[in-house]
Short mmCIF file of C-alpha atoms in Angstrom, two decimals:
data_model
loop_
_atom_site.label_atom_id
_atom_site.label_comp_id
_atom_site.label_asym_id
_atom_site.label_seq_id
_atom_site.Cartn_x
_atom_site.Cartn_y
_atom_site.Cartn_z
CA MET A 12 -50.17 -19.81 2.28
CA THR A 13 -50.74 -23.55 3.25
CA ARG A 14 -53.86 -24.80 4.27
CA ASP A 15 -54.04 -28.59 5.43
CA ASP A 16 -57.48 -30.31 5.82
CA SER A 17 -57.71 -29.14 9.38
CA GLY A 18 -57.90 -25.70 7.88
CA ALA A 19 -54.63 -24.64 10.01
CA ALA A 20 -52.49 -21.97 7.82
CA SER A 21 -49.11 -21.62 8.02
CA ASP A 22 -46.93 -18.60 6.15
CA ALA A 23 -46.16 -18.89 2.25
CA ASP A 24 -43.01 -17.01 3.59
CA ASP A 25 -40.92 -17.09 0.46
CA GLN A 26 -39.02 -18.56 -2.43
CA LEU A 27 -36.17 -20.54 -1.99
CA LEU A 28 -34.94 -20.76 -5.43
CA VAL A 29 -35.18 -19.95 -8.97
CA LEU A 30 -34.52 -21.87 -12.00
CA PRO A 31 -31.94 -19.83 -14.06
CA ASP A 32 -32.60 -19.86 -17.77
CA ASP A 33 -29.19 -21.34 -18.42
CA LEU A 34 -30.20 -24.74 -17.04
CA ARG A 35 -33.69 -24.63 -18.56
CA HIS A 36 -32.64 -27.24 -21.13
CA GLU A 37 -30.85 -30.08 -18.48
CA LEU A 38 -34.33 -30.39 -17.40
CA LYS A 39 -35.86 -31.35 -20.62
CA GLU A 40 -33.68 -34.43 -20.45
CA PRO A 41 -35.56 -37.43 -18.65
CA LEU A 42 -34.32 -38.21 -15.21
CA GLY A 43 -34.82 -41.95 -15.28
CA PRO A 44 -36.73 -44.56 -17.95
CA ILE A 45 -39.75 -43.52 -19.81
CA GLU A 46 -42.70 -45.88 -19.36
CA THR A 47 -46.41 -45.29 -21.29
CA ASP A 48 -48.66 -47.57 -19.38
CA ALA A 49 -49.49 -46.94 -15.40
CA GLU A 50 -49.77 -50.34 -14.64
CA VAL A 51 -46.67 -51.78 -16.55
CA LEU A 52 -45.06 -48.74 -14.77
CA LEU A 53 -46.48 -49.94 -11.18
CA GLU A 54 -45.12 -53.26 -11.65
CA ALA A 55 -41.33 -51.67 -10.89
CA VAL A 56 -42.65 -50.24 -7.70
CA ASP A 57 -42.25 -51.51 -4.26
CA GLY A 58 -42.15 -48.90 -2.00
CA PRO A 59 -43.51 -45.27 -1.76
CA LEU A 60 -44.94 -43.53 -4.82
CA ILE A 61 -44.62 -39.96 -5.38
CA ALA A 62 -46.44 -38.45 -8.53
CA VAL A 63 -45.64 -35.11 -9.81
CA GLY A 64 -48.27 -34.12 -12.40
CA ASP A 65 -52.12 -34.37 -12.76
CA VAL A 66 -52.01 -36.92 -15.71
CA VAL A 67 -49.58 -38.81 -14.01
CA THR A 68 -51.56 -39.14 -11.16
CA TYR A 69 -54.80 -39.46 -12.55
CA HIS A 70 -53.25 -42.52 -14.46
CA PHE A 71 -51.99 -43.87 -11.09
CA LEU A 72 -55.58 -43.43 -9.44
CA GLU A 73 -57.23 -44.87 -12.85
CA ALA A 74 -55.12 -48.21 -12.22
CA GLY A 75 -55.88 -48.34 -8.25
CA ARG A 76 -52.70 -47.10 -7.07
CA PRO A 77 -53.29 -43.96 -5.47
CA PRO A 78 -49.86 -42.16 -5.33
CA ASP A 79 -48.69 -42.15 -1.61
CA VAL A 80 -48.27 -38.43 -2.43
CA ALA A 81 -49.25 -36.30 -5.27
CA LEU A 82 -48.63 -33.22 -6.53
CA VAL A 83 -50.87 -31.42 -8.72
CA ASP A 84 -51.73 -28.03 -10.38
CA GLU A 85 -54.64 -28.58 -12.28
CA ARG A 86 -52.78 -27.86 -15.33
CA THR A 87 -51.06 -30.28 -18.04
CA LYS A 88 -48.73 -28.29 -20.56
CA ARG A 89 -49.67 -25.08 -19.09
CA ASP A 90 -53.07 -25.42 -20.32
CA ALA A 91 -55.90 -26.57 -17.78
CA VAL A 92 -56.57 -30.38 -17.33
CA ASP A 93 -60.09 -31.58 -18.44
CA GLU A 94 -62.85 -31.63 -15.74
CA GLU A 95 -62.69 -35.63 -15.47
CA ILE A 96 -58.79 -35.51 -14.54
CA ARG A 97 -59.25 -32.25 -12.63
CA GLU A 98 -62.26 -33.70 -10.53
CA THR A 99 -60.20 -37.05 -10.02
CA VAL A 100 -57.26 -35.71 -9.18
CA THR A 101 -58.22 -32.97 -6.75
CA GLU A 102 -60.98 -35.19 -5.38
CA SER A 103 -59.02 -35.85 -1.77
CA THR A 104 -56.87 -32.67 -1.62
CA HIS A 105 -55.40 -32.56 1.91
CA ILE A 106 -52.77 -29.65 1.51
CA GLU A 107 -52.89 -26.67 -0.63
CA ALA A 108 -49.48 -25.23 -1.26
CA VAL A 109 -48.02 -21.58 -2.97
CA ASN A 110 -45.34 -22.17 -5.96
CA PRO A 111 -44.84 -19.87 -8.76
CA PRO A 112 -43.51 -21.20 -12.30
CA THR A 113 -39.78 -21.54 -12.18
CA GLU A 114 -39.51 -21.49 -8.17
CA ILE A 115 -39.40 -23.75 -5.23
CA THR A 116 -40.98 -22.18 -2.50
CA ALA A 117 -40.73 -22.87 1.48
CA ASP A 118 -44.28 -23.63 1.19
CA VAL A 119 -44.36 -26.33 -1.30
CA VAL A 120 -41.15 -28.06 0.28
CA ARG A 121 -43.32 -27.68 3.72
CA ALA A 122 -46.39 -29.25 2.21
CA LEU A 123 -44.31 -32.02 0.43
CA ARG A 124 -42.38 -33.39 3.43
CA ASP A 125 -45.91 -32.91 5.46
CA GLY A 126 -47.11 -35.00 2.67
CA LEU A 127 -44.33 -37.81 3.21
CA GLU A 128 -44.79 -38.04 6.98
CA ARG A 129 -48.45 -38.57 6.60
CA GLU A 130 -49.74 -42.28 6.87
CA GLU A 131 -52.45 -42.00 4.38
CA PRO A 132 -52.39 -40.75 0.49
CA THR A 133 -52.17 -37.46 0.39
CA THR A 134 -52.55 -35.00 -2.70
CA ILE A 135 -51.12 -30.98 -2.42
CA LEU A 136 -52.96 -28.81 -4.47
CA VAL A 137 -50.07 -26.27 -5.80
CA GLU A 138 -51.23 -23.02 -6.82
CA GLY A 139 -48.78 -22.12 -9.49
CA GLU A 140 -46.67 -24.70 -10.88
CA GLU A 141 -45.58 -28.23 -9.63
CA ASP A 142 -42.84 -29.22 -12.36
CA LEU A 143 -40.04 -28.39 -10.44
CA VAL A 144 -40.88 -30.16 -7.48
CA VAL A 145 -39.60 -33.49 -8.09
CA LEU A 146 -36.26 -32.48 -7.42
CA PRO A 147 -36.49 -31.64 -3.73
CA ALA A 148 -39.06 -34.45 -4.29
CA ILE A 149 -36.18 -37.03 -5.54
CA ILE A 150 -33.91 -36.04 -2.36
CA ALA A 151 -36.61 -36.15 0.43
CA ALA A 152 -38.12 -39.43 -0.48
CA PRO A 153 -36.88 -42.09 1.25
CA GLU A 154 -34.35 -45.11 -0.46
CA GLY A 155 -36.34 -47.18 -2.96
CA ALA A 156 -39.31 -44.79 -3.26
CA SER A 157 -40.28 -44.09 -6.71
CA VAL A 158 -40.84 -40.59 -7.78
CA VAL A 159 -43.11 -40.38 -11.09
CA TYR A 160 -43.59 -37.18 -13.52
CA GLY A 161 -44.63 -36.21 -17.00
CA GLN A 162 -42.20 -35.97 -19.96
CA PRO A 163 -44.66 -34.11 -22.19
CA ASP A 164 -45.77 -36.14 -25.52
CA GLU A 165 -43.66 -38.97 -24.26
CA GLY A 166 -44.89 -40.61 -21.24
CA MET A 167 -44.28 -41.37 -17.51
CA VAL A 168 -40.58 -40.96 -15.93
CA HIS A 169 -39.91 -43.03 -13.50
CA VAL A 170 -37.08 -42.32 -10.86
CA LYS A 171 -36.29 -45.23 -8.30
CA VAL A 172 -34.89 -43.07 -5.70
CA THR A 173 -30.88 -43.96 -4.39
CA ASP A 174 -28.45 -41.97 -2.76
CA ASP A 175 -26.45 -41.22 -6.17
CA HIS A 176 -29.99 -39.72 -7.84
CA ARG A 177 -30.23 -37.42 -4.61
CA ALA A 178 -26.73 -36.33 -4.81
CA GLU A 179 -27.39 -35.54 -8.36
CA MET A 180 -30.21 -33.65 -7.34
CA ARG A 181 -28.45 -31.91 -4.51
CA ALA A 182 -25.60 -30.54 -7.17
CA LEU A 183 -28.20 -29.42 -9.92
CA LEU A 184 -30.31 -27.49 -7.15
CA ASP A 185 -27.06 -26.02 -5.89
CA ARG A 186 -27.07 -24.31 -9.44
CA PHE A 187 -30.11 -22.65 -8.76
CA GLU A 188 -30.59 -18.58 -8.17
CA GLY A 189 -31.48 -18.54 -4.16
CA ASP A 190 -31.22 -20.30 -0.71
CA ALA A 191 -30.00 -23.55 -1.07
CA ASP A 192 -29.04 -24.13 2.38
CA ARG A 193 -32.47 -23.05 3.34
CA LEU A 194 -33.89 -26.04 1.21
CA TRP A 195 -31.56 -28.50 2.48
CA ASP A 196 -32.59 -27.05 6.06
CA LEU A 197 -36.05 -27.89 5.24
CA LEU A 198 -35.70 -31.07 3.87
CA ASP A 199 -33.15 -32.76 6.06
CA ARG A 200 -35.50 -32.14 8.74
CA GLU A 201 -36.63 -35.32 10.56
#
């Protein structure tokens, strides 16, 4: 169930897509260049910044640049993040959403859209797993935005959003199991 900072709730009604086993290997390849230093990466950011992952979000906060939208789940590499990271990245949680591992739910897509529409930096605390939200985030983000996520044991992957990236993500998500048309409806709402 999504709850915003006013306490209002909406239905976490259902899963939209599920990652099929045969696509897992494709998602292991980074979608953009990898950087290990948040301050260096931030030099290439000149639009909205969407961070997916607790450690990535933590590095941006430590560098003094809160992401415009951050998606965190209090985990890294399937283990709980340490207390300092957890407290830092969840300190200003504005939205909560449910998104089980290997899925993309309507709840997390609505939370993403809400976060992108807000003027102030917004953190979305995901119950479950936020990893796959990178894909709809690239589609929903404005042209020139930066979507950054962690590549385990390598660094931060930086995707500068273009129409080509959006088309690639749509094609990839069309190969997931589930209701891609409903996902497009949720993402395309203005």
